[in-house]
Coordinates of C-alpha atoms in Angstrom, one line a residue:
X1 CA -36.4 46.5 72.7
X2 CA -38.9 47.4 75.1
X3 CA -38.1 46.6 78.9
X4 CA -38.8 42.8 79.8
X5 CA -38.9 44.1 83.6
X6 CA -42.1 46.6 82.7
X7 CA -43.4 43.6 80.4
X8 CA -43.5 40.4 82.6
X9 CA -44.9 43.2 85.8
X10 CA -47.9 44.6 83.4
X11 CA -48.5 42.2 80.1
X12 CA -51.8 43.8 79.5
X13 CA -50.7 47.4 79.1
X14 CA -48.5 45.8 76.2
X15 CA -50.9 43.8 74.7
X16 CA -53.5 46.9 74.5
X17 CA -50.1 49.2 73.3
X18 CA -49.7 46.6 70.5
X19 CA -53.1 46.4 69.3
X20 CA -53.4 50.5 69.1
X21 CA -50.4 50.1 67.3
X22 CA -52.1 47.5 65.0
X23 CA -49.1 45.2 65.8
X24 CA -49.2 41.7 66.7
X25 CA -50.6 41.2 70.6
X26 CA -49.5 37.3 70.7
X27 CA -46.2 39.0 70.5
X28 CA -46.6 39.5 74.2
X29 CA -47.0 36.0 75.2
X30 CA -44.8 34.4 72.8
X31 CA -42.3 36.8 74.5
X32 CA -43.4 35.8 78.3
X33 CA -43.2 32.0 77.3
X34 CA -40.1 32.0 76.0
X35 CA -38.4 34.0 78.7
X36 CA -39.7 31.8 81.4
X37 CA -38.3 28.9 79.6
X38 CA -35.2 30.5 79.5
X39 CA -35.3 31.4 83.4
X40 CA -36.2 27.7 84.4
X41 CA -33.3 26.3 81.8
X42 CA -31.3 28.9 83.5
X43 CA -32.0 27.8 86.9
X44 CA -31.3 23.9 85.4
X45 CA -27.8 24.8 84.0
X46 CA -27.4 26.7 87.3
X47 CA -27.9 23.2 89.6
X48 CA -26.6 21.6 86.9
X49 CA -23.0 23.1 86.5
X50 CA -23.2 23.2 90.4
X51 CA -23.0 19.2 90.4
X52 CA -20.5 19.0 88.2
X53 CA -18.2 21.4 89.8
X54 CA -18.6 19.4 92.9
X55 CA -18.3 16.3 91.4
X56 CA -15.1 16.7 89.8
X57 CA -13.9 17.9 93.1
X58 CA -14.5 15.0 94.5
X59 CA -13.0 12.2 92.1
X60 CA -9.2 12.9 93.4
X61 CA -10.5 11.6 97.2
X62 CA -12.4 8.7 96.4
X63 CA -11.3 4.8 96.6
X64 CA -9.8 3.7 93.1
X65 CA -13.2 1.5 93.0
X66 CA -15.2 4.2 92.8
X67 CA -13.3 6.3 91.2
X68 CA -14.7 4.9 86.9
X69 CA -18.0 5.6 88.1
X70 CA -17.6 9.0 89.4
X71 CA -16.1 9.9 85.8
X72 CA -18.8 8.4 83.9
X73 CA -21.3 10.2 86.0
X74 CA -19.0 13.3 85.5
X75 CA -19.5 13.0 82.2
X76 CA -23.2 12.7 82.0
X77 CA -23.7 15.5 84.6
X78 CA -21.2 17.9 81.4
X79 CA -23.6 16.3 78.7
X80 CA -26.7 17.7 80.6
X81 CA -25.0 21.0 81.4
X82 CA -24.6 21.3 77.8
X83 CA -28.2 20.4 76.8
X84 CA -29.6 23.2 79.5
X85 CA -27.1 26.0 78.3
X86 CA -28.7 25.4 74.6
X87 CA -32.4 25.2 75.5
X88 CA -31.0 28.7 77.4
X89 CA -29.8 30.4 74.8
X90 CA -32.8 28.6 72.3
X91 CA -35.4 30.3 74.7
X92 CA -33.4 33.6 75.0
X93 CA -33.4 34.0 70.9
X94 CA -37.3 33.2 70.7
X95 CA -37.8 35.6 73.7
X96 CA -35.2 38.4 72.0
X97 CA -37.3 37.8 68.4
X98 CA -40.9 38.4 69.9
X99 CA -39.8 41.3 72.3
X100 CA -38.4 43.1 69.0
X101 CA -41.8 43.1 67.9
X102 CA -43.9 44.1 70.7
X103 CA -44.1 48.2 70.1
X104 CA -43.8 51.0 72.7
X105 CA -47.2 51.1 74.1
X106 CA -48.2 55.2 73.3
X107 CA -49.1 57.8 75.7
X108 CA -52.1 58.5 77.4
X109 CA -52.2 62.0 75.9
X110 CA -52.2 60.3 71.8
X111 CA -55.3 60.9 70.1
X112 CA -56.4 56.9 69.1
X113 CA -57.4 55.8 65.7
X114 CA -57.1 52.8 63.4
X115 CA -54.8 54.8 61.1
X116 CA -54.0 58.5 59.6
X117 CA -57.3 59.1 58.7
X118 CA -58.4 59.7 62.5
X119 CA -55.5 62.3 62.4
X120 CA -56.0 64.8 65.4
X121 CA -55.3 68.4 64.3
X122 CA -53.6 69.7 67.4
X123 CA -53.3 73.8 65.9
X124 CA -53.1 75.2 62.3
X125 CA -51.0 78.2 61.7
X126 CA -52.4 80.8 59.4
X127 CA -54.6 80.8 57.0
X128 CA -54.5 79.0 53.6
X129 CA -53.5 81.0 50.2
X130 CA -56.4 81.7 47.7
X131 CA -55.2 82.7 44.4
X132 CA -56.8 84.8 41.8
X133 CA -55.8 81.9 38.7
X134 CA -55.3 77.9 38.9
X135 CA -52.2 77.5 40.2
X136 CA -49.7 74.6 39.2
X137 CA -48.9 71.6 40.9
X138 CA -44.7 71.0 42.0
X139 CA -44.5 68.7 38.7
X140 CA -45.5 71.3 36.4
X141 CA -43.2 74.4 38.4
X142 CA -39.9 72.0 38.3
X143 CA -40.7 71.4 34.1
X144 CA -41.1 74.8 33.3
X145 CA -38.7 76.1 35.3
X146 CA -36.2 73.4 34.8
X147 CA -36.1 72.0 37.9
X148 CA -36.0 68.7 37.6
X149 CA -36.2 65.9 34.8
X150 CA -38.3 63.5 35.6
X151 CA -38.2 61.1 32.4
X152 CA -34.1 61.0 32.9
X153 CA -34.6 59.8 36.5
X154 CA -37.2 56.8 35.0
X155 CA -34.8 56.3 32.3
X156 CA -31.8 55.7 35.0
X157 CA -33.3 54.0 37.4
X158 CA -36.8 53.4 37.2
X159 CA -40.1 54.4 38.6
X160 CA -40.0 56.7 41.9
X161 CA -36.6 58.0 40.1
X162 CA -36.1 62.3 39.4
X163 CA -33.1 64.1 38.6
X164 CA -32.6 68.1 39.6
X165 CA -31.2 70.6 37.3
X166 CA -30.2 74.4 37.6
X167 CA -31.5 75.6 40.1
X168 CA -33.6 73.2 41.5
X169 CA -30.1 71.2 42.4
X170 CA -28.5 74.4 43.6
X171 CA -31.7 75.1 45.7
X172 CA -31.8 71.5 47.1
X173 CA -28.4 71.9 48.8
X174 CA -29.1 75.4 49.7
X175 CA -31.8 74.1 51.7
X176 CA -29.8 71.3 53.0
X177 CA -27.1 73.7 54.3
X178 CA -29.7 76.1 55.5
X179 CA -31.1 73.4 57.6
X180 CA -27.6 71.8 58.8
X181 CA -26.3 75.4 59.5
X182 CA -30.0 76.1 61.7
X183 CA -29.5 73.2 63.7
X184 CA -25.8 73.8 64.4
X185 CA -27.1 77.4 65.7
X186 CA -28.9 75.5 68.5
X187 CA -25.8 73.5 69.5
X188 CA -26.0 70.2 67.6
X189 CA -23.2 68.9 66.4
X190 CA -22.5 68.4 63.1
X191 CA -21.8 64.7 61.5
X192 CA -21.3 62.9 58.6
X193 CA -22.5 58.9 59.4
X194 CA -22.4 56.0 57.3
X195 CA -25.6 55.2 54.8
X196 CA -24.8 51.7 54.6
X197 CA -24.8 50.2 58.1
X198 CA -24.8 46.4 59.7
X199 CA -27.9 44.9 60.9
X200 CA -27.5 45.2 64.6
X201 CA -28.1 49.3 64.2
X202 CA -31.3 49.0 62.4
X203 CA -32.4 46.5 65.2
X204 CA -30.9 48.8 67.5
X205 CA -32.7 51.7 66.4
X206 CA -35.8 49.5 66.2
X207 CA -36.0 49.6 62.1
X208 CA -35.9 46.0 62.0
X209 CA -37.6 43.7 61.9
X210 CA -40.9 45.2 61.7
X211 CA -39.4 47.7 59.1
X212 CA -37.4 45.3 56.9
X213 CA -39.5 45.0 53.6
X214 CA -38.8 48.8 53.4
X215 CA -35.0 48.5 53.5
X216 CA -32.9 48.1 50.6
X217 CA -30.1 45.0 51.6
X218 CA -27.1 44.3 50.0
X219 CA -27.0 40.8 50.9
X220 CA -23.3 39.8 49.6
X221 CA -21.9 42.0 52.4
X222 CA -25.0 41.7 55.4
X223 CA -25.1 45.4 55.0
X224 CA -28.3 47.7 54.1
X225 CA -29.0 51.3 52.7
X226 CA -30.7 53.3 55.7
X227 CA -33.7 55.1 55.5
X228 CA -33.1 57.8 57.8
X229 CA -29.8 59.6 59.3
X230 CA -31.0 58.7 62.8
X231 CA -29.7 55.0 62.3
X232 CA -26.3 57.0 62.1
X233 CA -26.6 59.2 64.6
X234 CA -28.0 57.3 67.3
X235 CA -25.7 54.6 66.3
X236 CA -22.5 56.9 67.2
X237 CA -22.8 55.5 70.1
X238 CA -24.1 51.8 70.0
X239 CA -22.4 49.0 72.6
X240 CA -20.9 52.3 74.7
X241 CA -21.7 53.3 78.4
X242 CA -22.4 57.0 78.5
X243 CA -21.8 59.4 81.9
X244 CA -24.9 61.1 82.6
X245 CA -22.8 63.8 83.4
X246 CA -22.0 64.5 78.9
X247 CA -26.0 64.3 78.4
X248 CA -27.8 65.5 76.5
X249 CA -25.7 64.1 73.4
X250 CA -26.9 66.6 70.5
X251 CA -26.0 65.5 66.7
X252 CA -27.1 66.3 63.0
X253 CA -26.7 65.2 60.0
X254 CA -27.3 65.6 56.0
X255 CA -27.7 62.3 54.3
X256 CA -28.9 60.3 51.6
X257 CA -31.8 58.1 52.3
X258 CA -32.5 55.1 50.6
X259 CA -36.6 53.8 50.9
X260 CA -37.9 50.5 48.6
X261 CA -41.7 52.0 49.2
X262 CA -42.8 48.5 49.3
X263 CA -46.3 48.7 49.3
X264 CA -46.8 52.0 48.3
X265 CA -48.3 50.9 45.2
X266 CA -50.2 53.9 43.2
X267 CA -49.6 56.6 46.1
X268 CA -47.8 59.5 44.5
X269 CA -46.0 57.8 42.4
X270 CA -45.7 61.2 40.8
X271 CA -42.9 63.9 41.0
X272 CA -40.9 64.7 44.5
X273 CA -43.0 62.0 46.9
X274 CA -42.8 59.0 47.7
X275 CA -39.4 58.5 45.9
X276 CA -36.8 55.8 46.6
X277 CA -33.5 58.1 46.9
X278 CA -33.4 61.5 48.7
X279 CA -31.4 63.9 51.1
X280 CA -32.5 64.9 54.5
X281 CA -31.6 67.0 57.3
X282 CA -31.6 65.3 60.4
X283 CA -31.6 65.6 64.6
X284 CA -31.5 63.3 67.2
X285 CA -30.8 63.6 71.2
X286 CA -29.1 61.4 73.5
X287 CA -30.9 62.4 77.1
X288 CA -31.6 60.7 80.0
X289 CA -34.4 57.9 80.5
X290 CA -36.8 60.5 81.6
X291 CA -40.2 61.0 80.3
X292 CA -40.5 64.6 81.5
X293 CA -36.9 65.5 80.2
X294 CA -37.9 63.4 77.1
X295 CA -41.1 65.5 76.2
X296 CA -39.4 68.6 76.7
X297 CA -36.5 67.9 73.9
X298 CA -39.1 66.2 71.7
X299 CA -41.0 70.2 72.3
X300 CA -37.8 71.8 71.2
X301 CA -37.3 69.5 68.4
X302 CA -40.6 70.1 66.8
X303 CA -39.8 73.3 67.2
X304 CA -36.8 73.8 65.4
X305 CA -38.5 71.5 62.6
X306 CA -40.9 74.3 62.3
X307 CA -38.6 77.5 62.5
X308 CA -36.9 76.0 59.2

């Protein structure tokens, strides 16, 4: 969730964040309305509760006459303490559900565009490969080299669906292991994290609720199929205080990945891409909450990414 502090002090930076991001902008204001509701039901409770507390101190000294009054107005004063503390937390919900959808706002330094196809190129490395014949696409390399069977992966599970034989399933968890072993080189630790995770670390990890049409959900036991190993990873450590002294936290992981592609309708539906189960090698950082310190592991990060 972004910070409400940041938010309520400059509304407009989140608003023009949000519409970059080609999120919703009324976000903001839903968000802003609903937390001051919840401040001024707050600060009723608050004056409230205070009444109460000193009006049940004050029954045991009061004449025996007065004394049926006082309760009955005790009692009112508890009825409306209640009301307040529900309009609280009713305002604190609606304010939690529009913050979770008000994005980051990006950098000044990222190139703006409506979507990929205003890509910046930032460098290229190399030069591309010209061959002397027409060379084959990955579909056609993993048939004739038995690779992978496509038609069994339709046949057990549908469209987006492969299976890898020989040495295309020997190569996939070379790879894999090749990549885990790389990153445990640069002093990540290695770990295996659950797949199928509650719904407070995909909010947490700001999946949901913007990303929940993509997310299988196995509804019987409020549990979902993750999409990523980072819901694991930076999960480890979810509802815990850290000492800045342990940071940075540095983990990885190999895991299945589970992806509905809602909406993905007719792109690459063919072959390797795009597909609704795979395995991924994965790295996340726990630093501190500094942009500078930030930038420079996101630097190294890329950078491993590309040495593999």
């Amino acid at each position: 969730m972004i910070d409400l502090k940041a938010l309520r002090e400059d509304p407009d930076r989140y608003r023009e964040g949000a519409r970059l991001k080609n999120a919703d902008p009324f976000a903001v204001d839903r968000a802003l309305d609903a937390d001051k509701r919840r401040v001024e039901a707050q600060q009723e409770h608050d004056r409230l509760k205070a009444e109460q507390n000193a009006a049940g101190k004050s029954i045991g000294s009061l004449p025996a006459d007065e004394k049926a009054a006082a309760v009955a107005k005790l009692g009112e004063l508890k009825a409306s303490v209640k009301v307040a503390d529900e309009h609280m937390k009713a305002a604190a919900a609606e304010m939690s559900e529009a913050a979770l959808l008000i994005p980051l706002p990006p950098d000044d330094d990222v190139p703006r565009g409506k979507d990929d196809t205003e890509n910046v190129v930032l460098r290229t490395q190399g030069e591309p490969t010209t061959f002397d014949f027409e060379p084959k696409d990955h579909i056609a390399l993993c048939k004739d080299l038995g690779l992978a069977d496509f038609e069994a992966g339709v046949r057990l599970a549908g469209s987006r669906s492969y299976v890898l034989t020989g040495l295309g399933a020997k190569l996939h968890r070379a790879v894999l292991q090749f990549s885990l072993d790389l990153m445990e080189g640069h002093g990540f630790t290695p770990a295996v994290v659950p797949v199928l995770v509650r719904e407070e670390a995909l909010v947490g990890t700001g999946f949901f609720p913007a990303g929940r049409d993509s997310v299988y959900t196995v509804e019987s036991d409020g549990m979902h199929l993750v999409g990523t190993g980072e819901v694991g990873l930076t999960g480890l450590h979810m509802n815990q205080t850290l000492r800045e002294e342990d940071l940075p936290l540095k983990y990885t992981t190999v895991s299945t990945c589970f992806r509905r592609e809602a909406g993905t309708y007719g792109k690459d539906t063919a072959g390797l891409y795009r597909v609704h189960q795979f395995d991924k090698c994965e790295q996340v950082v726990v630093c501190r909450a500094d942009e500078q310190e930030s930038r420079e592991w996101h630097a190294k990060m890329l950078g491993y990414s590309e040495e593999v």
